[in-house]
């Protein structure tokens, strides 16, 4: 049985990391949508960046309706204390 050296493991790790970075680079275009993971309550500045992106792509967005919806979403997420609070949905 051949043993794997530390250099081989490091080489594999480096290759895997380079591969992932190469394929994730095109996804950076969608970084303005990261707020949607709701790991924290949404911030209007993040939403504005998303709206700007969508408008640049020709997608019409009603700012007033969007602001109202984000305000409601923010209140909801702030009222949830844990991931378990989302289980009923």
C-alpha positions as YAML, in Angstrom:
chain: A
units: angstrom
residues:
- id: 1
  name: UNK
  ca: [0.00, 0.00, 0.00]
- id: 2
  name: UNK
  ca: [1.42, 3.35, -1.06]
- id: 3
  name: UNK
  ca: [1.41, 6.17, 1.45]
- id: 4
  name: UNK
  ca: [0.40, 9.63, 0.33]
- id: 5
  name: UNK
  ca: [2.94, 12.31, 1.09]
- id: 6
  name: UNK
  ca: [2.14, 15.71, 2.51]
- id: 7
  name: UNK
  ca: [3.34, 17.29, -0.73]
- id: 8
  name: UNK
  ca: [0.85, 15.20, -2.73]
- id: 9
  name: UNK
  ca: [-2.00, 16.20, -0.44]
- id: 10
  name: UNK
  ca: [-0.96, 19.85, -0.68]
- id: 11
  name: UNK
  ca: [-0.77, 19.55, -4.47]
- id: 12
  name: UNK
  ca: [-4.24, 18.01, -4.65]
- id: 13
  name: UNK
  ca: [-5.64, 20.68, -2.34]
- id: 14
  name: UNK
  ca: [-4.05, 23.47, -4.41]
- id: 15
  name: UNK
  ca: [-5.37, 21.97, -7.65]
- id: 16
  name: UNK
  ca: [-8.88, 21.65, -6.25]
- id: 17
  name: UNK
  ca: [-8.82, 25.21, -4.95]
- id: 18
  name: UNK
  ca: [-7.61, 26.57, -8.29]
- id: 19
  name: UNK
  ca: [-10.34, 24.60, -10.08]
- id: 20
  name: UNK
  ca: [-13.07, 25.97, -7.80]
- id: 21
  name: UNK
  ca: [-11.80, 29.53, -8.09]
- id: 22
  name: UNK
  ca: [-11.73, 29.23, -11.89]
- id: 23
  name: UNK
  ca: [-15.35, 28.09, -12.05]
- id: 24
  name: UNK
  ca: [-16.63, 30.48, -9.38]
- id: 25
  name: UNK
  ca: [-15.27, 33.62, -11.09]
- id: 26
  name: UNK
  ca: [-18.23, 33.88, -13.52]
- id: 27
  name: UNK
  ca: [-20.57, 33.70, -10.51]
- id: 28
  name: UNK
  ca: [-19.18, 36.98, -9.13]
- id: 29
  name: UNK
  ca: [-21.59, 38.72, -11.52]
- id: 30
  name: UNK
  ca: [-24.39, 37.59, -9.21]
- id: 31
  name: UNK
  ca: [-22.79, 38.73, -5.96]
- id: 32
  name: UNK
  ca: [-25.44, 41.45, -5.59]
- id: 33
  name: UNK
  ca: [-27.92, 38.65, -4.83]
- id: 34
  name: UNK
  ca: [-26.01, 37.31, -1.80]
- id: 35
  name: UNK
  ca: [-28.40, 39.06, 0.59]
- id: 36
  name: UNK
  ca: [-31.02, 36.51, -0.43]
- id: 37
  name: UNK
  ca: [-29.47, 33.82, 1.73]
- id: 38
  name: UNK
  ca: [-30.99, 35.76, 4.66]
- id: 39
  name: UNK
  ca: [-28.07, 34.96, 6.95]
- id: 40
  name: UNK
  ca: [-28.84, 38.40, 8.36]
- id: 41
  name: UNK
  ca: [-31.71, 40.86, 7.88]
- id: 42
  name: UNK
  ca: [-31.57, 42.51, 4.45]
- id: 43
  name: UNK
  ca: [-30.03, 45.95, 4.09]
- id: 44
  name: UNK
  ca: [-31.53, 48.42, 1.64]
- id: 45
  name: UNK
  ca: [-28.09, 49.24, 0.18]
- id: 46
  name: UNK
  ca: [-27.69, 45.59, -0.80]
- id: 47
  name: UNK
  ca: [-31.16, 45.58, -2.35]
- id: 48
  name: UNK
  ca: [-30.37, 48.71, -4.35]
- id: 49
  name: UNK
  ca: [-27.32, 46.99, -5.85]
- id: 50
  name: UNK
  ca: [-29.58, 44.10, -6.84]
- id: 51
  name: UNK
  ca: [-32.14, 46.47, -8.38]
- id: 52
  name: UNK
  ca: [-29.37, 48.24, -10.31]
- id: 53
  name: UNK
  ca: [-28.15, 44.90, -11.69]
- id: 54
  name: UNK
  ca: [-31.66, 43.90, -12.75]
- id: 55
  name: UNK
  ca: [-32.30, 47.26, -14.44]
- id: 56
  name: UNK
  ca: [-29.03, 46.96, -16.35]
- id: 57
  name: UNK
  ca: [-30.37, 43.65, -17.65]
- id: 58
  name: UNK
  ca: [-33.66, 45.29, -18.71]
- id: 59
  name: UNK
  ca: [-35.78, 44.00, -15.84]
- id: 60
  name: UNK
  ca: [-38.21, 46.67, -14.59]
- id: 61
  name: UNK
  ca: [-38.42, 47.02, -10.79]
- id: 62
  name: UNK
  ca: [-40.91, 49.17, -8.88]
- id: 63
  name: UNK
  ca: [-38.80, 50.79, -6.16]
- id: 64
  name: UNK
  ca: [-41.75, 51.64, -3.91]
- id: 65
  name: UNK
  ca: [-43.20, 48.12, -3.95]
- id: 66
  name: UNK
  ca: [-39.75, 46.63, -3.53]
- id: 67
  name: UNK
  ca: [-39.01, 48.88, -0.55]
- id: 68
  name: UNK
  ca: [-42.29, 47.87, 1.11]
- id: 69
  name: UNK
  ca: [-41.58, 44.19, 0.56]
- id: 70
  name: UNK
  ca: [-38.02, 44.46, 1.84]
- id: 71
  name: UNK
  ca: [-39.24, 46.33, 4.92]
- id: 72
  name: UNK
  ca: [-41.69, 43.51, 5.64]
- id: 73
  name: UNK
  ca: [-39.02, 40.87, 5.01]
- id: 74
  name: UNK
  ca: [-36.60, 42.69, 7.32]
- id: 75
  name: UNK
  ca: [-39.20, 42.83, 10.11]
- id: 76
  name: UNK
  ca: [-39.92, 39.13, 9.63]
- id: 77
  name: UNK
  ca: [-36.27, 38.06, 9.67]
- id: 78
  name: UNK
  ca: [-35.55, 40.21, 12.71]
- id: 79
  name: UNK
  ca: [-38.44, 38.57, 14.57]
- id: 80
  name: UNK
  ca: [-37.06, 35.07, 13.91]
- id: 81
  name: UNK
  ca: [-34.66, 33.91, 16.56]
- id: 82
  name: UNK
  ca: [-33.41, 30.69, 14.98]
- id: 83
  name: UNK
  ca: [-33.57, 28.57, 11.83]
- id: 84
  name: UNK
  ca: [-36.30, 26.57, 13.53]
- id: 85
  name: UNK
  ca: [-38.62, 29.57, 13.18]
- id: 86
  name: UNK
  ca: [-38.64, 28.95, 9.42]
- id: 87
  name: UNK
  ca: [-39.75, 25.33, 9.70]
- id: 88
  name: UNK
  ca: [-43.45, 26.20, 9.62]
- id: 89
  name: UNK
  ca: [-43.02, 27.67, 6.15]
...
